[in-house]
Amino acid sequence: MASNDEQRSATTIFTTAAQSIAARLIANKTTAKFTKAEISTTNLFNQSVTELQVLTSLDNVQQTADINTVTVINDSTVDVNIAIDQTKAPNDYQMNSVGLFAVDGDGKEVLYSVTVLKDPVYIHQDAMGSALGIDLETVVGQSSNVDLSINPAGAVTNEELKVTLADYVKMDDVKSLIPATVIDGSKPADFKESVTLEKGAVDGAGNTIATTKDVSDGDAETLTSAKAYADAKISGKADDSTVVHTADMRKPASDVAGIEEVNAKQDKIGYTPADDSKVVHTADMRKPASAVAGIEEVNAKQDKLTITPADDSKVAHLSGANNFDTVPTVNNNPLLLASSLPSDLARLSQDANFTAKLQQNGQDVALANNTIARNPNTGVVSEPVDFTNLTVNGGKSVATSDDLKSLQLKMWHEIKLPDRFVGGPILMKYNPDDRTTMIVGNKKATLKDGASWTGALFTLPEGFHWIATDSKMMGLDNMDHYNDNVSGRLYNTKLSRNGSSYRGSAFDVCFSSMAIDGGAPYTTVRSIQPD
């Protein structure tokens, strides 16, 4: 072949029969349909164009490949995709040439083109359902006269795709999978059932939250804190004991004289106000005034009594100090003197350190470090609580945020490409066991000869980032890339093609080691890691 052909890894030559069909297609005198492709081990790369054009068949054919799709590129060119089913390979062999067959409007099948490879592609016999796809850009003269039907055997149906993806969770469904019993520390918690908090609970300020049992048991420290809280809530309010209530007034407020009116009338009266300390107040009287005896009645009765007044020095006075020679008793029980109180007696006005257990009615009183402090208004547990085995609803385990993150980490995610790329999605799945990422899929785009494109070629899903560039992870067909660099979720590169291309402006990005060495239908990398 010519020196330019020697630079290529593959070349397609159209046979004399193909040229005849193309001429008739241009004249709208016939139609054409591509029927099959034959895979041969014969190396024809060094044959001349003239020798290849007159071929009508290939030698050493190993297997026949189905026509998968036929796609129009322009008015005179179509892309024929063939699928080599490796389960039908008779054995492992080297693919050196591919013969594309077509049938014209008269029903005559001919060898339409021969694609010769400079280097062989190894086809491995595989019973696992693997297949190798090859795109053959084919000149037909008039693409509108070419049958573009798709072979269903070479495509994946929506039903098959749904069955395959049924076991995987979509990003939008993750939220619905979070149990309602998971506690969000940033929001008020509404406990539908009893929850055992082994490490206790505190409010936003770190104060221990008392349980109902703490309050019923009368724990001194807890009740003191509760009083301080209540006092803070009512600070600034009037003392109820020092105000006048309308229910206690003998007259309505509208009939009560103001202080200035009382002062005006009082100034006109000449009297000496009574000494309040020397008068009897009705509030201090055991009997109403109508039932109290007058002094003359008391004197009359007292005169009939024989009374020996007590020795004032030997009686106890309500005011002042009293020195008792013996210990006073109540109901024959000696009173406990302040000087004889035990030193370990608990006092409400100061902290008490109990060295033994504190109980109420035979039940242990909960300690502050064994309770959970919650905001008394909202019930929010704002401080971290370490649950060693938190369950709800009769022993059901509660999922943690780490559990949900692990679930999301192992899901299939889509790697985004620029809008100019079309085709199936590029999917990735991270394996935390060996810290590798499986990538599968391919997309197509166009770029004119001599033109270039620079930007973010791949954008990872949230939660993942690139740690290094990897020029071998992807297959670029009919395109070169330069100046690769990564930044967070972005893989940046420059795409360009020097010189003309036998495929025109079309090129592919694929993640399949089959496109490189006939291996698995996916690519495995270590350059993608979770955040």
Coordinates of N, CA and C in Angstrom, one line a residue, residues 418-495:
P418 N -19.2 16.6 28.4 CA -19.9 17.8 27.8 C -21.0 17.4 26.9
D419 N -21.9 18.4 26.7 CA -23.2 18.2 25.9 C -22.9 17.7 24.5
R420 N -21.7 18.0 24.0 CA -21.4 17.7 22.6 C -21.3 16.2 22.4
F421 N -21.2 15.4 23.5 CA -21.1 13.9 23.4 C -22.5 13.3 23.5
V422 N -22.7 12.3 22.6 CA -24.0 11.6 22.6 C -23.8 10.1 22.8
G423 N -24.8 9.4 23.1 CA -24.7 8.0 23.3 C -25.1 7.6 24.7
G424 N -24.8 6.3 25.0 CA -25.2 5.8 26.3 C -24.4 6.4 27.4
P425 N -24.8 6.3 28.7 CA -24.1 7.0 29.8 C -22.8 6.3 30.1
I426 N -21.9 7.0 30.7 CA -20.6 6.5 31.2 C -20.9 6.3 32.7
L427 N -20.8 5.0 33.2 CA -21.1 4.7 34.6 C -19.9 4.2 35.3
M428 N -19.9 4.5 36.6 CA -18.7 4.1 37.5 C -19.3 3.5 38.8
K429 N -18.5 2.6 39.3 CA -18.8 1.9 40.6 C -17.5 1.7 41.4
Y430 N -17.5 2.3 42.6 CA -16.3 2.2 43.4 C -16.3 0.9 44.3
N431 N -15.2 0.3 44.4 CA -15.0 -0.9 45.3 C -14.1 -0.5 46.5
P432 N -14.7 -0.3 47.7 CA -13.9 0.1 48.8 C -12.9 -1.0 49.3
D433 N -13.2 -2.3 48.9 CA -12.3 -3.3 49.3 C -10.9 -3.2 48.8
D434 N -10.8 -2.9 47.4 CA -9.4 -2.8 46.8 C -9.2 -1.4 46.3
R435 N -10.1 -0.4 46.7 CA -10.0 1.0 46.3 C -9.8 1.2 44.8
T436 N -10.5 0.4 44.0 CA -10.5 0.6 42.6 C -11.9 1.0 42.1
T437 N -12.0 1.6 40.9 CA -13.2 2.0 40.3 C -13.4 1.4 39.0
M438 N -14.6 0.8 38.7 CA -14.9 0.2 37.4 C -15.7 1.2 36.6
I439 N -15.3 1.5 35.4 CA -15.9 2.4 34.5 C -16.3 1.7 33.2
V440 N -17.6 1.9 32.7 CA -18.1 1.2 31.6 C -18.9 2.2 30.8
G441 N -18.9 2.1 29.4 CA -19.8 2.9 28.6 C -19.0 3.6 27.5
N442 N -19.6 4.2 26.5 CA -19.0 4.9 25.4 C -19.9 6.0 24.9
K443 N -19.3 7.1 24.4 CA -20.0 8.2 23.8 C -19.3 8.6 22.5
K444 N -20.0 9.4 21.7 CA -19.5 9.8 20.4 C -19.6 11.3 20.3
A445 N -18.7 11.9 19.5 CA -18.8 13.4 19.3 C -18.1 13.6 17.9
T446 N -18.0 14.9 17.5 CA -17.4 15.2 16.2 C -16.4 16.4 16.5
L447 N -15.3 16.4 15.7 CA -14.4 17.5 15.8 C -13.6 17.6 14.5
K448 N -13.7 18.7 13.8 CA -13.1 18.8 12.5 C -11.6 18.7 12.5
D449 N -11.1 18.2 11.4 CA -9.6 18.1 11.3 C -9.0 19.5 11.5
G450 N -7.9 19.5 12.3 CA -7.2 20.7 12.5 C -7.7 21.5 13.7
A451 N -9.0 21.2 14.1 CA -9.6 21.9 15.2 C -9.2 21.3 16.5
S452 N -9.4 22.0 17.6 CA -9.1 21.5 19.0 C -10.2 21.9 20.0
W453 N -10.2 21.2 21.1 CA -11.2 21.5 22.1 C -10.5 21.3 23.5
T454 N -10.6 22.3 24.4 CA -10.0 22.2 25.7 C -11.1 22.4 26.8
G455 N -11.1 21.6 27.8 CA -12.0 21.8 28.9 C -12.1 20.6 29.8
A456 N -13.1 20.5 30.6 CA -13.3 19.4 31.5 C -14.0 18.3 30.7
L457 N -13.3 17.2 30.4 CA -13.8 16.1 29.7 C -14.7 15.2 30.5
F458 N -14.3 15.0 31.8 CA -15.1 14.1 32.7 C -15.3 14.9 34.0
T459 N -16.6 14.8 34.5 CA -16.9 15.4 35.8 C -17.5 14.3 36.6
L460 N -16.8 14.0 37.8 CA -17.2 12.9 38.6 C -18.4 13.3 39.4
P461 N -19.2 12.3 39.9 CA -20.4 12.6 40.8 C -19.9 13.2 42.1
E462 N -20.8 13.9 42.8 CA -20.4 14.4 44.1 C -20.0 13.3 45.1
G463 N -19.0 13.5 45.9 CA -18.5 12.5 46.8 C -17.2 11.8 46.3
F464 N -16.8 12.1 45.1 CA -15.6 11.5 44.6 C -14.7 12.6 43.9
H465 N -13.4 12.3 43.8 CA -12.5 13.2 43.2 C -11.3 12.4 42.5
W466 N -10.7 13.1 41.6 CA -9.5 12.5 40.9 C -8.3 12.7 41.8
I467 N -7.4 11.7 41.8 CA -6.1 11.9 42.6 C -5.0 11.9 41.6
A468 N -5.2 11.6 40.3 CA -4.1 11.6 39.4 C -4.7 11.5 38.0
T469 N -3.9 11.9 37.0 CA -4.3 11.7 35.6 C -4.0 10.2 35.2
D470 N -4.7 9.7 34.2 CA -4.6 8.3 33.8 C -4.9 8.3 32.3
S471 N -3.8 8.4 31.5 CA -4.0 8.4 30.0 C -4.4 7.1 29.4
K472 N -4.2 6.0 30.2 CA -4.6 4.7 29.6 C -6.0 4.2 30.0
M473 N -6.7 5.0 30.8 CA -8.0 4.5 31.3 C -9.1 4.5 30.2
M474 N -8.9 5.4 29.2 CA -10.0 5.5 28.2 C -9.4 5.2 26.8
G475 N -10.4 4.8 26.0 CA -10.0 4.6 24.6 C -10.5 5.8 23.7
L476 N -9.6 6.5 23.0 CA -10.0 7.6 22.2 C -9.8 7.1 20.7
D477 N -10.9 6.9 20.0 CA -10.8 6.4 18.6 C -10.9 7.6 17.7
N478 N -9.8 7.8 16.8 CA -9.8 8.8 15.8 C -9.6 10.2 16.5
M479 N -8.9 10.3 17.6 CA -8.7 11.5 18.3 C -7.5 11.4 19.3
D480 N -6.8 12.5 19.5 CA -5.6 12.5 20.5 C -5.9 13.5 21.6
H481 N -5.3 13.3 22.8 CA -5.5 14.2 23.9 C -4.1 14.6 24.5
Y482 N -4.1 15.8 25.0 CA -2.8 16.4 25.5 C -3.1 17.2 26.8
N483 N -2.0 17.5 27.5 CA -2.0 18.3 28.7 C -3.1 17.9 29.7
D484 N -3.2 16.6 30.0 CA -4.2 16.2 31.0 C -3.8 16.7 32.4
N485 N -4.8 17.1 33.1 CA -4.7 17.5 34.5 C -6.0 17.4 35.2
V486 N -5.9 17.2 36.6 CA -7.1 17.0 37.3 C -7.3 18.0 38.4
S487 N -8.5 18.3 38.8 CA -8.8 19.3 39.8 C -10.1 18.9 40.5
G488 N -10.1 18.3 41.7 CA -11.3 17.8 42.4 C -12.0 16.8 41.5
R489 N -13.3 17.1 41.1 CA -14.1 16.2 40.4 C -13.8 16.3 38.9
L490 N -13.0 17.2 38.4 CA -12.8 17.5 37.0 C -11.5 16.9 36.4
Y491 N -11.7 16.2 35.3 CA -10.5 15.7 34.5 C -10.4 16.6 33.2
N492 N -9.4 17.5 33.2 CA -9.2 18.4 32.1 C -8.3 17.9 31.1
T493 N -8.5 18.2 29.8 CA -7.6 17.8 28.7 C -7.8 18.6 27.5
K494 N -7.0 18.4 26.5 CA -7.1 19.1 25.2 C -7.3 18.0 24.1
L495 N -8.3 18.1 23.3 CA -8.6 17.2 22.2 C -8.2 17.8 20.9

